[in-house]
């Protein structure tokens, strides 16, 4: 099931809940502006579904940016077809996603690798790059949209389950338990360093890839849980214990 909601001024969440372990959501975000952008494409198999959802908001052929926050199928499995369908578009990613992956991939579209602090100007919205290595990949980055004070943290601040578009509940301990069960982070330290950084940018909104968007009121619950609780790898991969 896929739904589309405008979360805040021109930022739309496309969310599909899949039926695994009580539900898990995959979100993509459209920023409707002079230069429209799509953040995360979803997996290769989700392309038609995501494209149809984007088409309810704007012409997917007019996308100017398709943005991936680290190299993984739910971030960029649809990149080839989105870029083919929008000939004027550019794939934007971290400098490391470009150097480590895309420069050696069979990808033929235009691509820009960005470093910390660089900004993409979409018109009313401005996307600032934060390089956030090891949260949870080497090439990971986040985006901060300066006009709406929106953070796009990808897989940080996950909430499993079928969540509403905006989450006001304290699900911090559920998040940490989920991280321990799936083994997504090698260690707490690089993640907590990024938590300090993103708290300092003082977001009004946090639009994660899995779960609902957090507000200024609910964000501190998740920050506190990441500071106080364990969430790093403890021998389980996607719930499967390793000998
Ligand atoms: Fe990921
Ligand atoms: Fe993800």
Coordinates of C-alpha atoms and ligand atoms in Angstrom, one line a residue, residues 70 72 74-75 136-137 154-155 184 209-210, ligand 1:
X70 CA 24.3 6.0 0.3
X72 CA 22.1 0.6 -1.4
X74 CA 16.4 1.1 -1.4
X75 CA 18.3 4.4 -1.9
X136 CA 25.7 3.1 8.4
X137 CA 27.9 2.9 5.3
X154 CA 18.0 8.2 5.6
X155 CA 18.3 5.1 7.9
X184 CA 23.0 -2.1 10.8
X209 CA 13.4 6.6 5.0
X210 CA 11.7 4.1 7.2
Ligands
LIG1 FE1 20.7 1.9 4.2

